[in-house]
CSV table of N, CA and C in Angstrom, one decimal:
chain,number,residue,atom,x,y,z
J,237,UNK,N,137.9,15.2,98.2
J,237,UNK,CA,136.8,14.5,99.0
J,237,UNK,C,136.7,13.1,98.6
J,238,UNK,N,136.4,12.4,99.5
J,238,UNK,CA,136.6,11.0,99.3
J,238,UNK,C,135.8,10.2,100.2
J,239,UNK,N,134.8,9.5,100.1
J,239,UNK,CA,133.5,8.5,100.5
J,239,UNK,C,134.2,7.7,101.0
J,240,UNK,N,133.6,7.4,102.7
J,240,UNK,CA,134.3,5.9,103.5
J,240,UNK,C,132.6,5.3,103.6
J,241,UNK,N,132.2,4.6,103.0
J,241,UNK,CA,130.8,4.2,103.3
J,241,UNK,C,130.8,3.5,104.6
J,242,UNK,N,132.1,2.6,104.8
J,242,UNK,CA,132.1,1.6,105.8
J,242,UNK,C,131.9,1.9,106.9
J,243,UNK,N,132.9,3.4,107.0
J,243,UNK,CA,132.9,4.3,108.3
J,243,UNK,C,131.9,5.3,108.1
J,244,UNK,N,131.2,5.2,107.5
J,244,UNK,CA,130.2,6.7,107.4
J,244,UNK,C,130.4,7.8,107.8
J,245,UNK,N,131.6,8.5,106.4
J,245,UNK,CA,132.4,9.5,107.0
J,245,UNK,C,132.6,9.8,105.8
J,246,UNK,N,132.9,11.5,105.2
J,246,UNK,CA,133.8,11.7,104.2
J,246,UNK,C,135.4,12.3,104.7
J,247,UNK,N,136.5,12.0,103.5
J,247,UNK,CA,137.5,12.2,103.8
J,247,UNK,C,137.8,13.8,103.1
J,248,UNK,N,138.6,15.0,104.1
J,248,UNK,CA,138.5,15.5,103.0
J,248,UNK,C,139.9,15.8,103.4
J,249,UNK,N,140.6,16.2,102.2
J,249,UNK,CA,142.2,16.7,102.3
J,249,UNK,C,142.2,18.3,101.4
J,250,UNK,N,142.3,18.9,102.3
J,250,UNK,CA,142.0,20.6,102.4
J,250,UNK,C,143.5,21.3,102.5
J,251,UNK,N,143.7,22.3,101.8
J,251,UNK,CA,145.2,23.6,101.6
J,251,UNK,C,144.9,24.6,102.3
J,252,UNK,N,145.0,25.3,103.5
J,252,UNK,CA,144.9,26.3,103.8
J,252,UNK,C,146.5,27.4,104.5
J,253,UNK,N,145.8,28.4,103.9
J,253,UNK,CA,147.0,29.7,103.9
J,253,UNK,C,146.4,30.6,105.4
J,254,UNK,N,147.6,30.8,106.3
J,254,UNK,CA,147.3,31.5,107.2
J,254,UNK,C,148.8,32.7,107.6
J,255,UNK,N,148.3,33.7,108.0
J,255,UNK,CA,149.3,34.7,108.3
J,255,UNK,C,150.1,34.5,109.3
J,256,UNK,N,150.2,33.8,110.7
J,256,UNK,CA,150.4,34.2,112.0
J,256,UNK,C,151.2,32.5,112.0
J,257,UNK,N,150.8,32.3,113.4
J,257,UNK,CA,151.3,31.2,114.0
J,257,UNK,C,150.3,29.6,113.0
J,258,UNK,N,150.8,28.7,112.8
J,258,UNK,CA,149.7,27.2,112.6
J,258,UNK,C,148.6,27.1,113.4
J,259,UNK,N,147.3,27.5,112.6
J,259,UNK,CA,145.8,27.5,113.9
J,259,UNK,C,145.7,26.1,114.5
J,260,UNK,N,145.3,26.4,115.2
J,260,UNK,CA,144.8,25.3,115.8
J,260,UNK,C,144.1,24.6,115.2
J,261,UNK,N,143.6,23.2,116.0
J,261,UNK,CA,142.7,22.2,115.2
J,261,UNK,C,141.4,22.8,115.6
J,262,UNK,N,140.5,23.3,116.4
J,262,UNK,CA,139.4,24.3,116.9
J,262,UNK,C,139.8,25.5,115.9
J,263,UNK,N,140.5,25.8,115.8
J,263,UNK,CA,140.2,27.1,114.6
J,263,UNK,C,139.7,26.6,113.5
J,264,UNK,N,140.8,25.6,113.2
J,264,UNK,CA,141.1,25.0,111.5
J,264,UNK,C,139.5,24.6,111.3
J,265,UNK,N,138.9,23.5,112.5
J,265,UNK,CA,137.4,22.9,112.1
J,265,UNK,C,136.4,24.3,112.2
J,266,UNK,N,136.6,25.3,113.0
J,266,UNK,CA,135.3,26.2,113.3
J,266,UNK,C,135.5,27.0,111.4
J,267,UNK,N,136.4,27.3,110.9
J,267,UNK,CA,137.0,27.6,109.7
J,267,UNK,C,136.5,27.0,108.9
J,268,UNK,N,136.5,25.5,108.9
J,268,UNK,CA,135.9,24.8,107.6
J,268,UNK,C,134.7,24.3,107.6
J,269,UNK,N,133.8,24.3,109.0
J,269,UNK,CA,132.6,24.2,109.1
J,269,UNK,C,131.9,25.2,108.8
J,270,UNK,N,132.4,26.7,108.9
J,270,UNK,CA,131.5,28.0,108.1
J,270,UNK,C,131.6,27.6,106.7
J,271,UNK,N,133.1,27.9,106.3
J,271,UNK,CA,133.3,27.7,104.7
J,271,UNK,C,132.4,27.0,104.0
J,272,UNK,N,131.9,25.4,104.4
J,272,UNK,CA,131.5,24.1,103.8
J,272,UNK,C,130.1,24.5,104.1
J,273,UNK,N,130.0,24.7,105.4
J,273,UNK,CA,128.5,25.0,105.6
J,273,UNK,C,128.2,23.2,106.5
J,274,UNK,N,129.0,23.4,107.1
J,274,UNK,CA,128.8,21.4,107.8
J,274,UNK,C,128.6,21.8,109.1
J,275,UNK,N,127.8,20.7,109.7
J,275,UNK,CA,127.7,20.8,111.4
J,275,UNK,C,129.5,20.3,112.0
J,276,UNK,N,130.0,21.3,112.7
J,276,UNK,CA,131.3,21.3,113.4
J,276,UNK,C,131.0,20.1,114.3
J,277,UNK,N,129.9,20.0,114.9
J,277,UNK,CA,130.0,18.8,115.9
J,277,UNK,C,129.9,17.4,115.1
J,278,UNK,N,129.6,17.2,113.9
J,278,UNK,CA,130.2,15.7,113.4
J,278,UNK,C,131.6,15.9,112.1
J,279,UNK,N,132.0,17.2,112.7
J,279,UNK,CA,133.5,17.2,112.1
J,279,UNK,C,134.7,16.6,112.9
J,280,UNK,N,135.7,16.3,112.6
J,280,UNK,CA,136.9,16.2,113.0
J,280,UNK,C,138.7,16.4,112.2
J,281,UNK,N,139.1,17.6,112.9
J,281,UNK,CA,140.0,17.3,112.2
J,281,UNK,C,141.3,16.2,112.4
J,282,UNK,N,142.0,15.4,111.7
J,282,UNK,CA,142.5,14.4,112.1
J,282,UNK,C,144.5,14.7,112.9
J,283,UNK,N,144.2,15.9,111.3
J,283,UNK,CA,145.9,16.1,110.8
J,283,UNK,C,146.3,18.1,110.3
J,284,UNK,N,146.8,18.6,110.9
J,284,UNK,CA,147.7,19.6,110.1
J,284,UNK,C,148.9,19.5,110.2
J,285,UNK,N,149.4,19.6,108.6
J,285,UNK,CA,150.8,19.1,108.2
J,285,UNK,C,151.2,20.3,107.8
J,286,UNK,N,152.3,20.9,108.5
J,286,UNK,CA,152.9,22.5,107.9
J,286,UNK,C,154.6,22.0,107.4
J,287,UNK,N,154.9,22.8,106.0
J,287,UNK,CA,156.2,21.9,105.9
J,287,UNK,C,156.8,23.4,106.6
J,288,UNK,N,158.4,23.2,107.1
J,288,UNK,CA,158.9,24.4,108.0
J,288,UNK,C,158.9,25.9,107.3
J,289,UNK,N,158.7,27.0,107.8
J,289,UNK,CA,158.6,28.0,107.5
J,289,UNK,C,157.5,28.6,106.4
J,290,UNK,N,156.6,27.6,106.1
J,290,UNK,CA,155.8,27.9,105.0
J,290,UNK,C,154.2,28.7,105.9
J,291,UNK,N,153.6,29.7,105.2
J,291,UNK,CA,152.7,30.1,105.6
J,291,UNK,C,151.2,29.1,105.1
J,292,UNK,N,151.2,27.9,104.8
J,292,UNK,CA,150.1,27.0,104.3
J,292,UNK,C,150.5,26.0,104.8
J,293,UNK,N,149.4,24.9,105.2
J,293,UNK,CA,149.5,23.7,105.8
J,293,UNK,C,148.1,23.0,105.0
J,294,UNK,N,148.3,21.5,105.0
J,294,UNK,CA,147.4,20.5,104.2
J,294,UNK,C,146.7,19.9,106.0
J,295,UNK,N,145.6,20.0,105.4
J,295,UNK,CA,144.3,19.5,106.8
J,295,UNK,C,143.8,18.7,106.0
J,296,UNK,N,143.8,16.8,107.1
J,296,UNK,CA,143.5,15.8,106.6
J,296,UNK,C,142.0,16.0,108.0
J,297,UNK,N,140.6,16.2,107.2
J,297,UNK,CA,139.3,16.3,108.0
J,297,UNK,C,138.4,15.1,107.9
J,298,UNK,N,137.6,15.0,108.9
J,298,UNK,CA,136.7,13.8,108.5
J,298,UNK,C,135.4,14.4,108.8
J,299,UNK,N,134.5,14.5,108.1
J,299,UNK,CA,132.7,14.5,108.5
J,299,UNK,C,132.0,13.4,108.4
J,300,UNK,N,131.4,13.2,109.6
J,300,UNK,CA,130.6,11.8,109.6
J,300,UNK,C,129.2,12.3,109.5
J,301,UNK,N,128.6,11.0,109.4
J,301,UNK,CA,127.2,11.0,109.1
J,301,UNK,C,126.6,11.4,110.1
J,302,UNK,N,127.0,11.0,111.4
J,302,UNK,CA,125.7,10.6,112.5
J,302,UNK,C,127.1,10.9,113.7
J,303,UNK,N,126.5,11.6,114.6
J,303,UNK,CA,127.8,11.4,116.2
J,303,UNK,C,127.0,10.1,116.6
J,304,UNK,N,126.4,8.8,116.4
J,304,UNK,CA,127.2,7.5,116.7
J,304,UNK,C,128.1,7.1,115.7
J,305,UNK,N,128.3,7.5,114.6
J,305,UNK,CA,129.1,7.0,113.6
J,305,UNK,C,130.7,7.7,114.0
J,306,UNK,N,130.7,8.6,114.5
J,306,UNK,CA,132.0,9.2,115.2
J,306,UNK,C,132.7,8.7,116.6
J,307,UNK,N,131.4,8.9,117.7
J,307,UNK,CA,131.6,7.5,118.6
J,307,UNK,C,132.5,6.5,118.5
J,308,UNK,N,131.8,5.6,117.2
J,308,UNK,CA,132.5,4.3,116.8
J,308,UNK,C,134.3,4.5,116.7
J,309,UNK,N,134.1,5.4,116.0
J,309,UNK,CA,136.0,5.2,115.5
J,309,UNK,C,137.1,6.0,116.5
């Protein structure tokens, strides 16, 4: 987790293990918004990076403060 004050946003860089096909970015966010306990609508995920054949992929997420602060960027 990592504070962007400028952007009024946190950064978060998350590991997740899945069985099937690489979820989607609507899975990956509806997923980490129960987990965390965060409003999905000022989430975003930016990035899932799967290296080949592995069942885990690294999710680069952002939560903003405010949806005008998401607007902005």
């Amino acid at each position: 987790e990592k504070e962007e004050k400028l952007l009024n946003r946190k950064e978060f860089l998350i590991n997740i293990g899945f069985e099937k096909s690489t979820p989607s970015k609507e899975d990956v966010k509806k997923n980490i918004s129960e987990h965390l306990k965060l409003n999905p609508e000022l989430l975003k995920v930016d990035e899932i990076n799967q290296k080949f054949g592995e069942r885990k992929a690294d999710v680069l997420a952002y939560v903003y403060g405010s949806k005008e602060s998401m607007d902005l960027v």
